[in-house]
PDB file of C-alpha atoms in Angstrom:
ATOM      1  CA  MET A   1      49.530   7.754 -36.359  1.00 96.00           C
ATOM      2  CA  ARG A   2      50.589   7.821 -40.012  1.00 98.00           C
ATOM      3  CA  VAL A   3      49.371   4.993 -42.094  1.00 98.00           C
ATOM      4  CA  LEU A   4      50.865   4.263 -45.446  1.00 98.00           C
ATOM      5  CA  TYR A   5      49.531   2.012 -48.260  1.00 98.00           C
ATOM      6  CA  PHE A   6      51.302   0.947 -51.386  1.00 98.00           C
ATOM      7  CA  ALA A   7      50.289  -0.929 -54.777  1.00 98.00           C
ATOM      8  CA  TRP A   8      46.966  -2.446 -54.816  1.00 97.00           C
ATOM      9  CA  LEU A   9      46.200  -1.584 -51.175  1.00 97.00           C
ATOM     10  CA  ARG A  10      46.661   2.107 -52.056  1.00 97.00           C
ATOM     11  CA  GLU A  11      44.290   1.627 -55.115  1.00 97.00           C
ATOM     12  CA  ARG A  12      41.635  -0.159 -53.143  1.00 96.00           C
ATOM     13  CA  ILE A  13      41.656   2.265 -50.257  1.00 96.00           C
ATOM     14  CA  GLY A  14      42.116   5.294 -52.417  1.00 96.00           C
ATOM     15  CA  ALA A  15      44.887   7.002 -50.570  1.00 97.00           C
ATOM     16  CA  SER A  16      48.685   6.566 -50.261  1.00 98.00           C
ATOM     17  CA  SER A  17      48.701   7.749 -46.643  1.00 98.00           C
ATOM     18  CA  GLU A  18      46.589   9.217 -43.870  1.00 97.00           C
ATOM     19  CA  GLU A  19      46.576  10.160 -40.210  1.00 98.00           C
ATOM     20  CA  VAL A  20      44.615   7.659 -38.084  1.00 97.00           C
ATOM     21  CA  GLU A  21      43.595   8.364 -34.451  1.00 95.00           C
ATOM     22  CA  THR A  22      44.090   4.912 -32.863  1.00 95.00           C
ATOM     23  CA  ALA A  23      45.210   3.240 -29.766  1.00 94.00           C
ATOM     24  CA  ALA A  24      45.621  -0.174 -31.516  1.00 97.00           C
ATOM     25  CA  PRO A  25      48.330  -2.159 -29.768  1.00 98.00           C
ATOM     26  CA  THR A  26      49.396  -4.197 -32.765  1.00 98.00           C
ATOM     27  CA  PRO A  27      49.139  -3.977 -36.600  1.00 98.00           C
ATOM     28  CA  ALA A  28      46.585  -6.694 -36.466  1.00 97.00           C
ATOM     29  CA  ALA A  29      44.358  -4.627 -34.218  1.00 98.00           C
ATOM     30  CA  LEU A  30      44.733  -1.559 -36.334  1.00 98.00           C
ATOM     31  CA  VAL A  31      43.681  -3.529 -39.498  1.00 97.00           C
ATOM     32  CA  GLU A  32      40.589  -4.562 -37.437  1.00 96.00           C
ATOM     33  CA  GLU A  33      39.819  -0.969 -36.688  1.00 96.00           C
ATOM     34  CA  LEU A  34      40.271  -0.071 -40.239  1.00 96.00           C
ATOM     35  CA  ARG A  35      38.110  -2.761 -41.596  1.00 95.00           C
ATOM     36  CA  ALA A  36      35.252  -1.745 -39.387  1.00 94.00           C
ATOM     37  CA  ARG A  37      35.446   1.829 -40.683  1.00 92.00           C
ATOM     38  CA  ASP A  38      34.513   1.554 -44.323  1.00 91.00           C
ATOM     39  CA  PRO A  39      33.947  -1.302 -46.919  1.00 94.00           C
ATOM     40  CA  ARG A  40      36.828  -0.130 -48.862  1.00 95.00           C
ATOM     41  CA  TYR A  41      39.176  -1.078 -46.022  1.00 97.00           C
ATOM     42  CA  ALA A  42      37.422  -4.397 -45.548  1.00 95.00           C
ATOM     43  CA  ALA A  43      37.970  -5.133 -49.134  1.00 94.00           C
ATOM     44  CA  ALA A  44      41.611  -3.993 -49.155  1.00 96.00           C
ATOM     45  CA  PHE A  45      42.333  -6.103 -46.000  1.00 97.00           C
ATOM     46  CA  ALA A  46      40.314  -9.133 -46.921  1.00 94.00           C
ATOM     47  CA  ASP A  47      43.275 -11.363 -47.376  1.00 93.00           C
ATOM     48  CA  VAL A  48      45.937 -10.377 -44.831  1.00 93.00           C
ATOM     49  CA  ALA A  49      48.100 -13.187 -45.711  1.00 93.00           C
ATOM     50  CA  ALA A  50      48.804 -11.436 -48.947  1.00 94.00           C
ATOM     51  CA  ILE A  51      49.925  -8.182 -47.133  1.00 97.00           C
ATOM     52  CA  ARG A  52      53.137  -7.335 -45.347  1.00 97.00           C
ATOM     53  CA  VAL A  53      53.547  -4.661 -42.595  1.00 98.00           C
ATOM     54  CA  ALA A  54      56.351  -2.295 -41.517  1.00 98.00           C
ATOM     55  CA  VAL A  55      56.431  -0.295 -38.379  1.00 98.00           C
ATOM     56  CA  ASP A  56      58.622   2.860 -38.476  1.00 98.00           C
ATOM     57  CA  GLN A  57      60.006   1.489 -41.758  1.00 97.00           C
ATOM     58  CA  GLU A  58      61.100  -1.785 -40.405  1.00 95.00           C
ATOM     59  CA  MET A  59      59.261  -4.907 -41.636  1.00 94.00           C
ATOM     60  CA  THR A  60      57.569  -6.652 -38.672  1.00 96.00           C
ATOM     61  CA  GLY A  61      54.838  -9.230 -37.799  1.00 96.00           C
ATOM     62  CA  TRP A  62      51.155  -8.467 -37.145  1.00 97.00           C
ATOM     63  CA  ASP A  63      51.595  -8.704 -33.476  1.00 97.00           C
ATOM     64  CA  ALA A  64      54.384  -6.179 -33.306  1.00 97.00           C
ATOM     65  CA  ASP A  65      54.134  -3.593 -30.457  1.00 97.00           C
ATOM     66  CA  LEU A  66      52.761  -0.214 -31.812  1.00 97.00           C
ATOM     67  CA  SER A  67      53.435   1.721 -28.523  1.00 95.00           C
ATOM     68  CA  GLY A  68      55.415   4.739 -29.452  1.00 93.00           C
ATOM     69  CA  ALA A  69      55.210   3.925 -33.101  1.00 97.00           C
ATOM     70  CA  ARG A  70      54.825   6.990 -35.521  1.00 97.00           C
ATOM     71  CA  GLU A  71      54.188   5.173 -38.783  1.00 98.00           C
ATOM     72  CA  VAL A  72      52.669   1.927 -40.005  1.00 98.00           C
ATOM     73  CA  ALA A  73      52.943   0.853 -43.723  1.00 98.00           C
ATOM     74  CA  PHE A  74      50.894  -1.898 -45.409  1.00 98.00           C
ATOM     75  CA  PHE A  75      51.950  -3.393 -48.814  1.00 98.00           C
ATOM     76  CA  PRO A  76      51.960  -6.478 -50.783  1.00 97.00           C
ATOM     77  CA  PRO A  77      55.227  -8.563 -51.157  1.00 96.00           C
ATOM     78  CA  MET A  78      57.743  -6.585 -52.939  1.00 96.00           C
ATOM     79  CA  THR A  79      58.540  -7.166 -56.613  1.00 96.00           C
ATOM     80  CA  GLY A  80      61.666  -5.226 -57.408  1.00 94.00           C
ATOM     81  CA  GLY A  81      64.577  -6.177 -59.741  1.00 91.00           C
TER      82      GLY A  81
ATOM     83  CA  MET B   1      82.765   2.769 -53.123  1.00 93.00           C
ATOM     84  CA  ILE B   2      78.993   2.614 -53.171  1.00 96.00           C
ATOM     85  CA  GLU B   3      76.580   4.450 -55.498  1.00 97.00           C
ATOM     86  CA  VAL B   4      72.840   4.043 -55.349  1.00 98.00           C
ATOM     87  CA  ARG B   5      70.238   5.855 -57.400  1.00 98.00           C
ATOM     88  CA  VAL B   6      66.580   5.528 -57.733  1.00 98.00           C
ATOM     89  CA  GLN B   7      65.154   7.418 -60.675  1.00 98.00           C
ATOM     90  CA  ARG B   8      62.401   7.832 -63.114  1.00 98.00           C
ATOM     91  CA  GLU B   9      64.563   8.661 -66.055  1.00 98.00           C
ATOM     92  CA  ALA B  10      65.994   6.024 -68.516  1.00 98.00           C
ATOM     93  CA  PHE B  11      69.663   5.392 -68.227  1.00 98.00           C
ATOM     94  CA  ASP B  12      72.524   3.541 -69.885  1.00 97.00           C
ATOM     95  CA  PRO B  13      73.418   0.505 -67.847  1.00 97.00           C
ATOM     96  CA  ALA B  14      76.773   0.192 -69.607  1.00 96.00           C
ATOM     97  CA  ALA B  15      77.966   3.475 -68.114  1.00 95.00           C
ATOM     98  CA  LEU B  16      77.701   1.919 -64.673  1.00 96.00           C
ATOM     99  CA  LEU B  17      80.700  -0.604 -65.406  1.00 92.00           C
ATOM    100  CA  PRO B  18      83.700   1.237 -64.039  1.00 86.00           C
ATOM    101  CA  PRO B  19      86.911   1.302 -65.870  1.00 88.00           C
ATOM    102  CA  GLY B  20      89.724  -0.942 -64.561  1.00 91.00           C
ATOM    103  CA  ASP B  21      91.554   0.660 -61.579  1.00 93.00           C
ATOM    104  CA  GLY B  22      94.382  -1.780 -61.158  1.00 95.00           C
ATOM    105  CA  ALA B  23      92.798  -3.369 -57.981  1.00 95.00           C
ATOM    106  CA  ALA B  24      89.791  -4.997 -59.591  1.00 96.00           C
ATOM    107  CA  GLY B  25      90.350  -8.110 -61.627  1.00 97.00           C
ATOM    108  CA  ALA B  26      86.709  -8.729 -62.234  1.00 97.00           C
ATOM    109  CA  ALA B  27      83.795  -6.419 -63.161  1.00 97.00           C
ATOM    110  CA  ILE B  28      80.146  -7.604 -63.448  1.00 97.00           C
ATOM    111  CA  LEU B  29      77.271  -5.720 -64.869  1.00 97.00           C
ATOM    112  CA  PHE B  30      73.692  -7.124 -64.620  1.00 97.00           C
ATOM    113  CA  ALA B  31      70.647  -5.276 -66.194  1.00 97.00           C
ATOM    114  CA  GLY B  32      67.066  -6.255 -65.875  1.00 97.00           C
ATOM    115  CA  GLN B  33      64.807  -5.313 -68.739  1.00 97.00           C
ATOM    116  CA  VAL B  34      61.075  -5.297 -69.344  1.00 97.00           C
ATOM    117  CA  ARG B  35      59.912  -8.421 -71.269  1.00 94.00           C
ATOM    118  CA  ALA B  36      56.885  -8.264 -73.469  1.00 93.00           C
ATOM    119  CA  ASP B  37      55.490 -11.658 -72.192  1.00 88.00           C
ATOM    120  CA  ASP B  38      51.867 -12.350 -72.690  1.00 87.00           C
ATOM    121  CA  GLY B  39      51.173  -9.143 -74.750  1.00 90.00           C
ATOM    122  CA  LEU B  40      52.463  -6.850 -72.149  1.00 94.00           C
ATOM    123  CA  SER B  41      52.629  -3.261 -73.482  1.00 96.00           C
ATOM    124  CA  GLY B  42      53.986  -1.467 -70.499  1.00 97.00           C
ATOM    125  CA  MET B  43      54.945  -1.488 -66.904  1.00 97.00           C
ATOM    126  CA  GLU B  44      54.653   0.899 -64.045  1.00 98.00           C
ATOM    127  CA  ILE B  45      56.935   0.649 -60.933  1.00 98.00           C
ATOM    128  CA  GLU B  46      55.840   2.209 -57.591  1.00 98.00           C
ATOM    129  CA  HIS B  47      58.360   2.590 -54.733  1.00 98.00           C
ATOM    130  CA  TRP B  48      58.714   3.972 -51.244  1.00 98.00           C
ATOM    131  CA  PRO B  49      60.751   7.175 -51.480  1.00 97.00           C
ATOM    132  CA  GLY B  50      63.465   7.459 -48.934  1.00 96.00           C
ATOM    133  CA  VAL B  51      63.116   3.843 -47.625  1.00 97.00           C
ATOM    134  CA  THR B  52      64.035   2.436 -51.087  1.00 98.00           C
ATOM    135  CA  GLU B  53      67.210   4.291 -51.225  1.00 98.00           C
ATOM    136  CA  ALA B  54      68.126   3.407 -47.742  1.00 97.00           C
ATOM    137  CA  ARG B  55      67.491  -0.281 -48.295  1.00 97.00           C
ATOM    138  CA  LEU B  56      69.547  -0.295 -51.463  1.00 98.00           C
ATOM    139  CA  GLU B  57      72.379   1.365 -49.611  1.00 98.00           C
ATOM    140  CA  ALA B  58      72.198  -1.173 -46.882  1.00 98.00           C
ATOM    141  CA  PHE B  59      72.173  -4.095 -49.322  1.00 97.00           C
ATOM    142  CA  ALA B  60      75.167  -2.669 -51.276  1.00 98.00           C
ATOM    143  CA  THR B  61      77.114  -2.132 -47.945  1.00 98.00           C
ATOM    144  CA  GLU B  62      76.423  -5.674 -46.799  1.00 97.00           C
ATOM    145  CA  ALA B  63      77.441  -7.151 -50.219  1.00 98.00           C
ATOM    146  CA  ALA B  64      80.609  -5.085 -50.223  1.00 98.00           C
ATOM    147  CA  GLU B  65      81.581  -6.277 -46.699  1.00 98.00           C
ATOM    148  CA  ARG B  66      80.650  -9.942 -47.243  1.00 97.00           C
ATOM    149  CA  PHE B  67      82.094 -10.496 -50.731  1.00 98.00           C
ATOM    150  CA  GLY B  68      85.003  -7.987 -50.482  1.00 98.00           C
ATOM    151  CA  LEU B  69      83.650  -5.923 -53.395  1.00 98.00           C
ATOM    152  CA  LEU B  70      85.591  -2.917 -54.379  1.00 98.00           C
ATOM    153  CA  ARG B  71      82.734  -0.968 -55.994  1.00 97.00           C
ATOM    154  CA  VAL B  72      78.978  -1.411 -56.008  1.00 98.00           C
ATOM    155  CA  ALA B  73      76.545   0.566 -58.152  1.00 98.00           C
ATOM    156  CA  ILE B  74      72.787   0.095 -58.101  1.00 98.00           C
ATOM    157  CA  VAL B  75      70.353   2.087 -60.287  1.00 98.00           C
ATOM    158  CA  HIS B  76      66.712   1.209 -60.190  1.00 98.00           C
ATOM    159  CA  ARG B  77      63.965   3.104 -62.185  1.00 98.00           C
ATOM    160  CA  HIS B  78      60.334   3.767 -61.048  1.00 98.00           C
ATOM    161  CA  GLY B  79      57.464   5.144 -63.070  1.00 98.00           C
ATOM    162  CA  PRO B  80      56.369   3.957 -66.502  1.00 98.00           C
ATOM    163  CA  MET B  81      58.443   1.704 -68.810  1.00 98.00           C
ATOM    164  CA  ARG B  82      57.996  -0.004 -72.091  1.00 97.00           C
ATOM    165  CA  PRO B  83      59.183  -3.562 -73.252  1.00 97.00           C
ATOM    166  CA  GLY B  84      62.927  -3.573 -74.043  1.00 97.00           C
ATOM    167  CA  GLU B  85      63.741  -0.668 -71.497  1.00 98.00           C
ATOM    168  CA  THR B  86      66.113  -1.169 -68.763  1.00 98.00           C
ATOM    169  CA  ILE B  87      64.504  -1.394 -65.260  1.00 98.00           C
ATOM    170  CA  MET B  88      67.578  -1.571 -63.145  1.00 98.00           C
ATOM    171  CA  ALA B  89      71.205  -2.476 -63.178  1.00 98.00           C
ATOM    172  CA  VAL B  90      73.741  -3.610 -60.645  1.00 98.00           C
ATOM    173  CA  ALA B  91      77.492  -3.301 -61.236  1.00 98.00           C
ATOM    174  CA  CYS B  92      80.266  -4.558 -58.945  1.00 97.00           C
ATOM    175  CA  THR B  93      83.848  -5.094 -58.952  1.00 98.00           C
ATOM    176  CA  ALA B  94      86.154  -7.359 -56.920  1.00 98.00           C
ATOM    177  CA  PRO B  95      89.728  -8.623 -57.054  1.00 98.00           C
ATOM    178  CA  HIS B  96      88.455 -11.990 -58.437  1.00 97.00           C
ATOM    179  CA  ARG B  97      85.533 -13.245 -60.463  1.00 97.00           C
ATOM    180  CA  ARG B  98      83.759 -15.452 -57.880  1.00 97.00           C
ATOM    181  CA  ALA B  99      83.337 -12.532 -55.507  1.00 98.00           C
ATOM    182  CA  ALA B 100      82.034 -10.289 -58.202  1.00 97.00           C
ATOM    183  CA  PHE B 101      79.518 -12.930 -59.540  1.00 97.00           C
ATOM    184  CA  ASP B 102      78.337 -13.732 -55.952  1.00 97.00           C
ATOM    185  CA  GLY B 103      78.023 -10.162 -55.040  1.00 97.00           C
ATOM    186  CA  ALA B 104      75.882  -9.299 -58.099  1.00 97.00           C
ATOM    187  CA  ALA B 105      73.756 -12.452 -57.453  1.00 97.00           C
ATOM    188  CA  PHE B 106      73.242 -11.703 -53.845  1.00 97.00           C
ATOM    189  CA  LEU B 107      72.184  -7.987 -54.749  1.00 97.00           C
ATOM    190  CA  MET B 108      69.733  -9.191 -57.295  1.00 96.00           C
ATOM    191  CA  ASP B 109      68.111 -11.757 -54.960  1.00 95.00           C
ATOM    192  CA  TRP B 110      67.713  -9.114 -52.219  1.00 95.00           C
ATOM    193  CA  LEU B 111      66.412  -6.500 -54.656  1.00 95.00           C
ATOM    194  CA  LYS B 112      63.809  -8.802 -55.923  1.00 93.00           C
ATOM    195  CA  SER B 113      61.898  -9.260 -52.735  1.00 89.00           C
ATOM    196  CA  ARG B 114      63.284  -6.977 -50.019  1.00 94.00           C
ATOM    197  CA  ALA B 115      63.495  -3.589 -51.858  1.00 97.00           C
ATOM    198  CA  PRO B 116      60.136  -1.645 -51.704  1.00 98.00           C
ATOM    199  CA  PHE B 117      59.330  -1.744 -55.385  1.00 98.00           C
ATOM    200  CA  TRP B 118      55.918  -2.897 -56.789  1.00 98.00           C
ATOM    201  CA  LYS B 119      55.486  -3.736 -60.438  1.00 97.00           C
ATOM    202  CA  LYS B 120      52.194  -3.290 -62.286  1.00 97.00           C
ATOM    203  CA  GLU B 121      51.846  -4.619 -65.824  1.00 97.00           C
ATOM    204  CA  ARG B 122      49.563  -3.243 -68.613  1.00 96.00           C
ATOM    205  CA  GLY B 123      48.373  -4.998 -71.760  1.00 96.00           C
ATOM    206  CA  ALA B 124      45.276  -5.544 -73.873  1.00 93.00           C
ATOM    207  CA  TRP B 125      43.871  -7.493 -70.915  1.00 93.00           C
ATOM    208  CA  GLY B 126      44.059  -4.414 -68.711  1.00 95.00           C
ATOM    209  CA  GLU B 127      46.347  -3.924 -65.749  1.00 96.00           C
ATOM    210  CA  ARG B 128      47.581  -6.290 -63.112  1.00 96.00           C
ATOM    211  CA  TRP B 129      50.006  -6.130 -60.138  1.00 97.00           C
ATOM    212  CA  VAL B 130      52.872  -8.540 -60.420  1.00 95.00           C
ATOM    213  CA  GLU B 131      52.680 -11.164 -57.684  1.00 93.00           C
ATOM    214  CA  ALA B 132      55.885 -12.160 -55.730  1.00 90.00           C
ATOM    215  CA  LYS B 133      57.229 -15.576 -56.711  1.00 89.00           C
ATOM    216  CA  ASP B 134      57.995 -18.255 -54.138  1.00 86.00           C
ATOM    217  CA  ALA B 135      61.156 -18.845 -56.059  1.00 87.00           C
ATOM    218  CA  ASP B 136      62.378 -15.327 -55.370  1.00 87.00           C
ATOM    219  CA  GLU B 137      61.769 -15.664 -51.665  1.00 85.00           C
ATOM    220  CA  ASP B 138      63.500 -19.098 -51.611  1.00 86.00           C
ATOM    221  CA  ALA B 139      66.458 -17.529 -53.374  1.00 85.00           C
ATOM    222  CA  LEU B 140      67.290 -15.532 -50.231  1.00 86.00           C
ATOM    223  CA  GLY B 141      67.847 -18.812 -48.486  1.00 84.00           C
ATOM    224  CA  ARG B 142      71.020 -19.318 -50.504  1.00 86.00           C
ATOM    225  CA  TRP B 143      72.720 -16.448 -48.670  1.00 87.00           C
TER     226      TRP B 143
END
């Protein structure tokens, strides 16, 4: 699965995107897998209340169904305008 | 007619205001600019290429249908910017002023917290990512 990171998540993880082998059923489960991988992910995902998630480019909740999903993106709340 | 651009280059917001066409009785132009608050020396905007453009198109289409706008133009920059520079601009026209004002306000409220842009500020104090404001999220409740 393609995983994207934006803003301070990208900086803390040190990558804007990567391919992740995972069978995680939800974004919440995917984050748990990532956190267990490396301290950088644990630091980046320390406060999930400050992070939003999109599955296949649509904003969803942490318990969204990832079956069949191609891409998950994690980012802080948007600050455009 | 809808026009959306996401670009790195500076632009002249005044050029977005369309000339009168006989149908529009009101034309609104809003431009957001970089403030030099708190010793800010510059700003960097990150976005999500492809998705950003699609979101702006969707907001523009919704605003046009909902408020009966005749034209909508949105230009939003990414990359580095300095105080005083224009970050983004929205222009819209409608037969009457209320629809044009409301359409521009609706677009600004959605752009603030639902278009995938992230601002980072620079100053003597270093760098910091701008945090979203509750007031911006609350503003969506108006619509």
